[in-house]
Short mmCIF file of C-alpha atoms in Angstrom, two decimals:
data_model
loop_
_atom_site.label_atom_id
_atom_site.label_comp_id
_atom_site.label_asym_id
_atom_site.label_seq_id
_atom_site.Cartn_x
_atom_site.Cartn_y
_atom_site.Cartn_z
CA MET P 109 113.40 245.14 88.62
CA SER P 110 112.74 244.28 85.57
CA LYS P 111 115.85 245.74 83.22
CA LEU P 112 114.06 247.00 80.71
CA THR P 113 113.24 250.67 80.25
CA VAL P 114 110.05 251.79 78.30
CA ILE P 115 109.49 255.82 77.51
CA ALA P 116 106.40 256.74 76.29
CA GLU P 117 106.54 260.79 75.51
CA PRO P 118 103.09 262.21 76.26
CA GLY P 119 101.99 263.67 72.35
CA LYS P 120 104.14 261.50 70.87
CA GLN P 121 103.11 257.91 68.37
CA GLU P 122 105.84 255.36 69.38
CA ILE P 123 107.28 253.67 72.03
CA VAL P 124 111.16 253.23 72.45
CA ILE P 125 112.54 250.25 74.51
CA THR P 126 116.26 249.87 75.92
CA ARG P 127 117.65 247.10 77.75
CA MET P 128 121.31 245.67 78.25
CA PHE P 129 121.98 242.28 77.60
CA ASP P 130 124.98 240.40 78.83
CA ALA P 131 125.92 238.39 75.90
CA PRO P 132 127.54 239.21 72.87
CA ARG P 133 125.54 240.71 69.83
CA GLU P 134 125.95 238.11 67.34
CA LEU P 135 124.48 235.63 69.61
CA LEU P 136 121.70 237.41 70.14
CA PHE P 137 121.09 238.42 66.85
CA THR P 138 121.60 234.36 66.06
CA VAL P 139 118.78 233.57 69.03
CA MET P 140 116.41 236.59 67.41
CA THR P 141 116.22 235.39 64.05
CA ASP P 142 116.43 231.38 64.15
CA PRO P 143 112.77 229.69 64.32
CA GLN P 144 114.29 226.92 66.14
CA HIS P 145 114.68 229.60 68.74
CA VAL P 146 112.19 231.39 68.70
CA PRO P 147 109.75 229.19 70.83
CA HIS P 148 111.93 229.45 73.96
CA TRP P 149 111.61 232.97 74.23
CA TRP P 150 109.08 234.95 72.37
CA GLY P 151 106.14 235.32 74.68
CA PRO P 152 105.34 235.30 78.36
CA ARG P 153 106.26 232.23 79.80
CA GLY P 154 102.83 230.34 80.05
CA MET P 155 102.47 230.40 76.14
CA THR P 156 103.25 228.05 74.04
CA THR P 157 104.99 229.77 71.16
CA ILE P 158 104.63 228.40 67.05
CA VAL P 159 106.75 229.98 64.86
CA ASP P 160 103.84 229.64 61.92
CA LYS P 161 105.93 231.61 59.26
CA MET P 162 109.99 233.05 59.57
CA ASP P 163 111.22 234.47 56.29
CA VAL P 164 113.89 236.88 57.86
CA ARG P 165 114.51 238.58 54.59
CA HIS P 166 113.62 241.83 53.12
CA GLY P 167 109.85 241.44 52.13
CA GLY P 168 110.11 238.21 53.86
CA VAL P 169 106.49 237.20 56.45
CA TRP P 170 106.64 236.38 59.81
CA ARG P 171 103.84 234.91 61.82
CA PHE P 172 104.23 233.28 65.37
CA VAL P 173 101.22 231.93 67.71
CA HIS P 174 100.86 231.90 70.84
CA ARG P 175 98.89 229.09 72.63
CA THR P 176 97.50 229.11 75.96
CA PRO P 177 97.27 226.10 78.43
CA ASP P 178 93.36 226.30 76.80
CA GLY P 179 94.55 225.68 73.96
CA GLU P 180 93.21 228.99 73.12
CA GLU P 181 95.22 230.63 70.44
CA SER P 182 96.38 234.09 69.12
CA GLY P 183 98.18 235.32 66.03
CA PHE P 184 100.78 237.80 65.41
CA ARG P 185 102.05 238.42 62.53
CA GLY P 186 104.13 241.40 60.11
CA VAL P 187 106.75 241.60 57.06
CA TYR P 188 110.28 242.23 57.70
CA HIS P 189 111.72 245.12 55.95
CA ARG P 190 115.06 245.39 56.91
CA VAL P 191 117.46 242.54 58.22
CA ALA P 192 121.18 243.40 58.68
CA PRO P 193 122.80 240.87 60.20
CA ASN P 194 123.87 241.37 63.83
CA GLU P 195 122.72 245.26 63.57
CA GLN P 196 119.16 245.74 62.67
CA ILE P 197 115.95 244.77 61.80
CA VAL P 198 112.94 247.08 60.61
CA GLN P 199 109.65 244.77 60.58
CA THR P 200 105.86 245.42 60.60
CA PHE P 201 103.92 243.93 63.49
CA GLU P 202 100.00 243.03 63.49
CA TRP P 203 97.99 241.56 66.24
CA GLU P 204 95.56 239.41 64.57
CA GLY P 205 92.95 240.56 67.19
CA MET P 206 93.19 243.90 66.02
CA PRO P 207 93.91 243.27 62.22
CA GLY P 208 95.03 246.54 59.99
CA HIS P 209 96.49 248.08 63.25
CA ILE P 210 99.84 247.97 62.81
CA SER P 211 103.37 249.45 64.02
CA LEU P 212 106.06 249.81 62.54
CA GLU P 213 109.58 248.25 64.80
CA THR P 214 113.13 249.13 64.28
CA MET P 215 115.33 247.42 66.93
CA THR P 216 118.81 247.36 66.33
CA LEU P 217 121.90 245.68 69.18
CA GLU P 218 124.68 247.71 69.97
CA ASP P 219 128.18 246.83 71.25
CA ASP P 220 128.47 248.28 74.60
CA ASN P 221 131.79 247.43 76.73
CA GLY P 222 131.44 244.06 76.05
CA ARG P 223 127.58 243.84 76.46
CA THR P 224 125.17 244.53 74.23
CA ARG P 225 122.20 247.36 74.36
CA LEU P 226 119.02 246.79 72.20
CA ARG P 227 117.15 249.72 71.36
CA ALA P 228 113.56 248.65 69.78
CA VAL P 229 111.22 251.75 68.82
CA ALA P 230 107.89 250.68 67.45
CA VAL P 231 105.95 253.92 65.88
CA TYR P 232 101.98 253.42 65.94
CA GLN P 233 99.57 255.18 63.74
CA SER P 234 98.20 257.01 65.91
CA ILE P 235 98.74 258.04 69.58
CA ALA P 236 95.52 255.93 70.40
CA ASP P 237 97.09 252.96 69.00
CA ARG P 238 100.23 253.32 71.04
CA ASP P 239 98.29 254.19 74.03
CA GLY P 240 96.25 251.14 74.09
CA MET P 241 99.07 248.81 73.41
CA LEU P 242 100.90 250.31 76.25
CA GLY P 243 97.47 249.51 77.94
CA SER P 244 97.18 246.10 76.99
CA GLY P 245 100.07 245.07 79.37
CA MET P 246 102.69 244.77 76.66
CA GLU P 247 105.04 246.13 78.87
CA GLY P 248 105.22 243.10 81.21
CA GLY P 249 105.53 240.95 78.25
CA MET P 250 108.23 243.03 76.40
CA ALA P 251 110.35 242.65 79.72
CA GLU P 252 109.50 238.64 80.40
CA THR P 253 110.33 238.27 76.63
CA TYR P 254 113.86 240.39 77.03
CA ASP P 255 114.34 237.96 80.21
CA ARG P 256 113.59 234.68 78.22
CA LEU P 257 116.27 235.98 75.98
CA GLU P 258 118.67 236.50 78.06
CA GLU P 259 118.60 233.11 79.75
CA LEU P 260 118.40 231.91 76.35
CA ALA P 261 121.42 232.67 75.42
CA ALA P 262 122.95 232.63 78.43
CA GLU P 263 122.45 228.60 78.77
CA LEU P 264 123.66 228.36 74.45
CA LEU P 265 127.34 230.28 75.82
CA ARG P 266 127.14 227.59 78.53
CA VAL P 267 126.61 224.68 76.42
CA ALA P 268 129.04 226.07 74.01
CA VAL P 269 131.68 226.62 75.98
CA MET Y 266 96.50 277.02 44.18
CA SER Y 267 97.18 273.65 45.49
CA LYS Y 268 93.76 271.20 46.86
CA LEU Y 269 96.14 269.30 48.70
CA THR Y 270 96.44 270.34 52.64
CA VAL Y 271 99.44 268.83 54.77
CA ILE Y 272 100.03 269.15 57.82
CA ALA Y 273 102.92 267.95 60.01
CA GLU Y 274 103.11 269.07 63.48
CA PRO Y 275 106.53 270.23 65.51
CA GLY Y 276 107.83 267.25 67.26
CA LYS Y 277 105.60 264.43 65.92
CA GLN Y 278 106.47 261.99 63.19
CA GLU Y 279 103.74 261.75 61.50
CA ILE Y 280 102.66 263.70 58.19
CA VAL Y 281 98.95 264.21 57.70
CA ILE Y 282 97.37 264.94 54.04
CA THR Y 283 93.82 266.10 53.09
CA ARG Y 284 92.41 266.59 50.04
CA MET Y 285 88.71 266.29 48.47
CA PHE Y 286 88.21 264.88 45.35
CA ASP Y 287 84.95 265.70 42.97
CA ALA Y 288 84.82 261.70 42.58
CA PRO Y 289 82.47 258.82 43.75
CA ARG Y 290 84.63 257.02 45.98
CA GLU Y 291 84.00 254.21 44.64
CA LEU Y 292 85.52 254.93 41.20
CA LEU Y 293 89.33 256.63 43.46
CA PHE Y 294 89.34 253.42 45.28
CA THR Y 295 89.42 251.45 41.58
CA VAL Y 296 91.76 253.34 40.18
CA MET Y 297 94.00 253.59 43.25
CA THR Y 298 94.34 250.09 43.41
CA ASP Y 299 94.24 248.95 39.37
CA PRO Y 300 97.13 248.53 38.16
CA GLN Y 301 96.67 249.63 34.61
CA HIS Y 302 95.52 253.02 36.02
CA VAL Y 303 98.62 253.75 38.56
CA PRO Y 304 101.19 254.90 35.10
CA HIS Y 305 98.82 257.44 34.25
CA TRP Y 306 98.64 258.88 37.91
CA TRP Y 307 101.29 257.78 40.47
CA GLY Y 308 104.00 261.00 40.45
CA PRO Y 309 105.14 264.01 38.68
CA ARG Y 310 103.62 264.28 35.32
CA GLY Y 311 107.37 264.69 33.61
CA MET Y 312 108.07 260.82 34.83
CA THR Y 313 107.03 257.25 33.26
CA THR Y 314 105.40 255.12 35.89
CA ILE Y 315 106.34 251.46 35.90
CA VAL Y 316 104.11 249.08 37.50
CA ASP Y 317 106.36 246.27 38.64
CA LYS Y 318 104.22 244.13 41.09
CA MET Y 319 101.34 245.27 42.83
CA ASP Y 320 99.48 242.86 44.14
CA VAL Y 321 96.34 244.64 46.36
CA ARG Y 322 95.37 241.96 49.43
CA HIS Y 323 97.09 242.15 52.47
CA GLY Y 324 100.61 240.56 52.86
CA GLY Y 325 100.68 241.70 48.88
CA VAL Y 326 103.83 243.76 47.55
CA TRP Y 327 103.80 246.78 45.33
CA ARG Y 328 106.88 248.17 43.52
CA PHE Y 329 106.73 251.20 41.25
CA VAL Y 330 109.47 252.34 39.05
CA HIS Y 331 110.04 255.81 38.19
CA ARG Y 332 111.93 256.96 34.79
CA THR Y 333 113.17 260.54 33.76
CA PRO Y 334 113.09 261.28 30.32
CA ASP Y 335 116.67 260.67 30.63
CA GLY Y 336 116.16 257.02 31.13
CA GLU Y 337 117.21 256.96 34.86
CA GLU Y 338 115.20 254.59 37.82
CA SER Y 339 114.24 255.09 41.19
CA GLY Y 340 112.21 252.36 42.69
CA PHE Y 341 109.78 252.37 45.40
CA ARG Y 342 108.26 249.61 47.11
CA GLY Y 343 106.15 248.28 50.40
CA VAL Y 344 103.67 245.71 51.35
CA TYR Y 345 99.89 246.07 51.57
CA HIS Y 346 98.39 245.87 55.52
CA ARG Y 347 94.78 246.23 55.03
CA VAL Y 348 92.64 246.58 52.41
CA ALA Y 349 89.55 247.17 52.72
CA PRO Y 350 87.57 247.88 49.75
CA ASN Y 351 86.10 251.86 49.08
CA GLU Y 352 87.17 252.76 52.51
CA GLN Y 353 91.18 252.04 53.47
CA ILE Y 354 94.13 250.99 52.24
CA VAL Y 355 97.13 250.30 54.85
CA GLN Y 356 100.61 249.71 53.56
CA THR Y 357 104.19 250.52 53.96
CA PHE Y 358 105.97 252.44 51.86
CA GLU Y 359 110.30 252.57 51.05
CA TRP Y 360 112.19 254.25 48.05
CA GLU Y 361 114.70 251.98 46.96
CA GLY Y 362 117.56 254.96 47.03
CA MET Y 363 117.40 254.74 51.48
CA PRO Y 364 116.87 251.28 52.10
CA GLY Y 365 115.81 250.88 55.32
CA HIS Y 366 113.45 254.05 55.68
CA ILE Y 367 110.29 252.89 55.98
CA SER Y 368 106.96 254.79 56.64
CA LEU Y 369 103.40 253.22 57.14
CA GLU Y 370 100.57 255.02 55.39
CA THR Y 371 96.92 254.70 56.77
CA MET Y 372 94.78 255.84 53.65
CA THR Y 373 91.54 256.23 54.73
CA LEU Y 374 88.30 257.60 51.85
CA GLU Y 375 85.08 259.18 52.65
CA ASP Y 376 81.89 260.41 51.79
CA ASP Y 377 81.49 264.43 52.14
CA ASN Y 378 78.64 265.64 50.91
CA GLY Y 379 78.44 263.76 46.63
CA ARG Y 380 82.58 264.23 47.19
CA THR Y 381 85.17 262.30 48.69
CA ARG Y 382 87.33 263.50 51.42
CA LEU Y 383 90.90 261.15 51.37
CA ARG Y 384 93.03 261.26 54.41
CA ALA Y 385 96.87 260.02 54.65
CA VAL Y 386 98.68 259.49 57.65
CA ALA Y 387 102.08 258.80 57.24
CA VAL Y 388 104.24 257.60 60.08
CA TYR Y 389 107.97 257.53 60.15
CA GLN Y 390 110.98 256.01 62.28
CA SER Y 391 112.00 259.33 63.72
CA ILE Y 392 111.32 262.60 63.32
CA ALA Y 393 114.22 263.01 61.57
CA ASP Y 394 113.09 260.55 58.71
CA ARG Y 395 109.87 262.72 58.28
CA ASP Y 396 111.45 266.01 57.89
CA GLY Y 397 113.71 264.56 55.64
CA MET Y 398 111.12 263.57 53.34
CA LEU Y 399 109.37 267.09 53.53
CA GLY Y 400 112.62 268.72 52.63
CA SER Y 401 112.73 266.47 49.74
CA GLY Y 402 109.77 268.41 47.68
CA MET Y 403 107.94 266.09 48.46
CA GLU Y 404 104.25 268.15 49.34
CA GLY Y 405 105.02 269.69 45.22
CA GLY Y 406 104.97 265.52 43.96
CA MET Y 407 102.12 264.81 46.25
CA ALA Y 408 100.19 267.88 45.10
CA GLU Y 409 100.53 266.92 41.28
CA THR Y 410 99.70 263.07 41.83
CA TYR Y 411 96.40 263.62 42.91
CA ASP Y 412 95.85 266.43 40.91
CA ARG Y 413 96.26 263.62 38.43
CA LEU Y 414 94.11 261.28 39.80
CA GLU Y 415 91.31 263.67 40.17
CA GLU Y 416 91.93 264.41 36.52
CA LEU Y 417 91.85 260.51 35.58
CA ALA Y 418 88.53 260.23 37.88
CA ALA Y 419 86.68 262.92 35.77
CA GLU Y 420 87.79 261.31 32.52
CA LEU Y 421 86.87 257.95 33.54
CA LEU Y 422 83.44 258.96 34.77
CA ARG Y 423 83.22 261.68 31.22
CA VAL Y 424 83.69 258.20 29.08
CA ALA Y 425 81.50 256.30 31.45
CA VAL Y 426 78.25 258.63 30.66
#
């Protein structure tokens, strides 16, 4: 069973994701904002993820590329609009396959009895855009991404001990 | 009476603005995207508007400053996420007085029997953010801004004849 909770209320244009992590908030934030770590957790396991740009500051641009085993590439990009260390990242998100369809993502980390609660709210330009994202298999991809993030954090903790 | 229609449905996190202009679409788009014109229409009449940055292309940054007659300054900024000439601009919007509160704006221009219909959809991170914007007197400011835009377009048309 996935550890992910995905809420998409009818009539709204947002998706709210929550997930608990067995990892300290500071470590999760570091893993999420370090270009060296991104290829090891961002996206499904079958993909190669390439960090093209990742300038983690207000106004900085990020661009990641997914490459399938067949060599097919697909780009994702956005701009950081808030970077509050260990607390919150606000960024835009665009899949280059559908340019001009932008979402605005607010990702917040909170302590919860020694664990960390991640809350990610993605807001879309329309309900149609939101529902299109839900229909694209986004939920499975997010579940896998966050599983990988937790595994990587656990591995880094193990190595650090 | 204002020519502006502002719709903010309960339970949603968007504001939808529509307004008809007695001006060709191409002229409106030019006026909206030219840094030389911006000080003459963006914001209320009592303010001085300074264009600090305005790089009208995908990923380009804009930053405008309002200065009151007393010399008090307030900054607004964002990033262009789509620029389709004469058709659409998608951009983020942030008032520097409330950093981290971002909205995503989609502005579309359409021909309508020799006039132009402007439709602007602003999506907020939450309903609270949306309602905060409505409570800030945004509607009066937008009405004045678009009145000035129409006046400037009319003046440019008159000069061009």
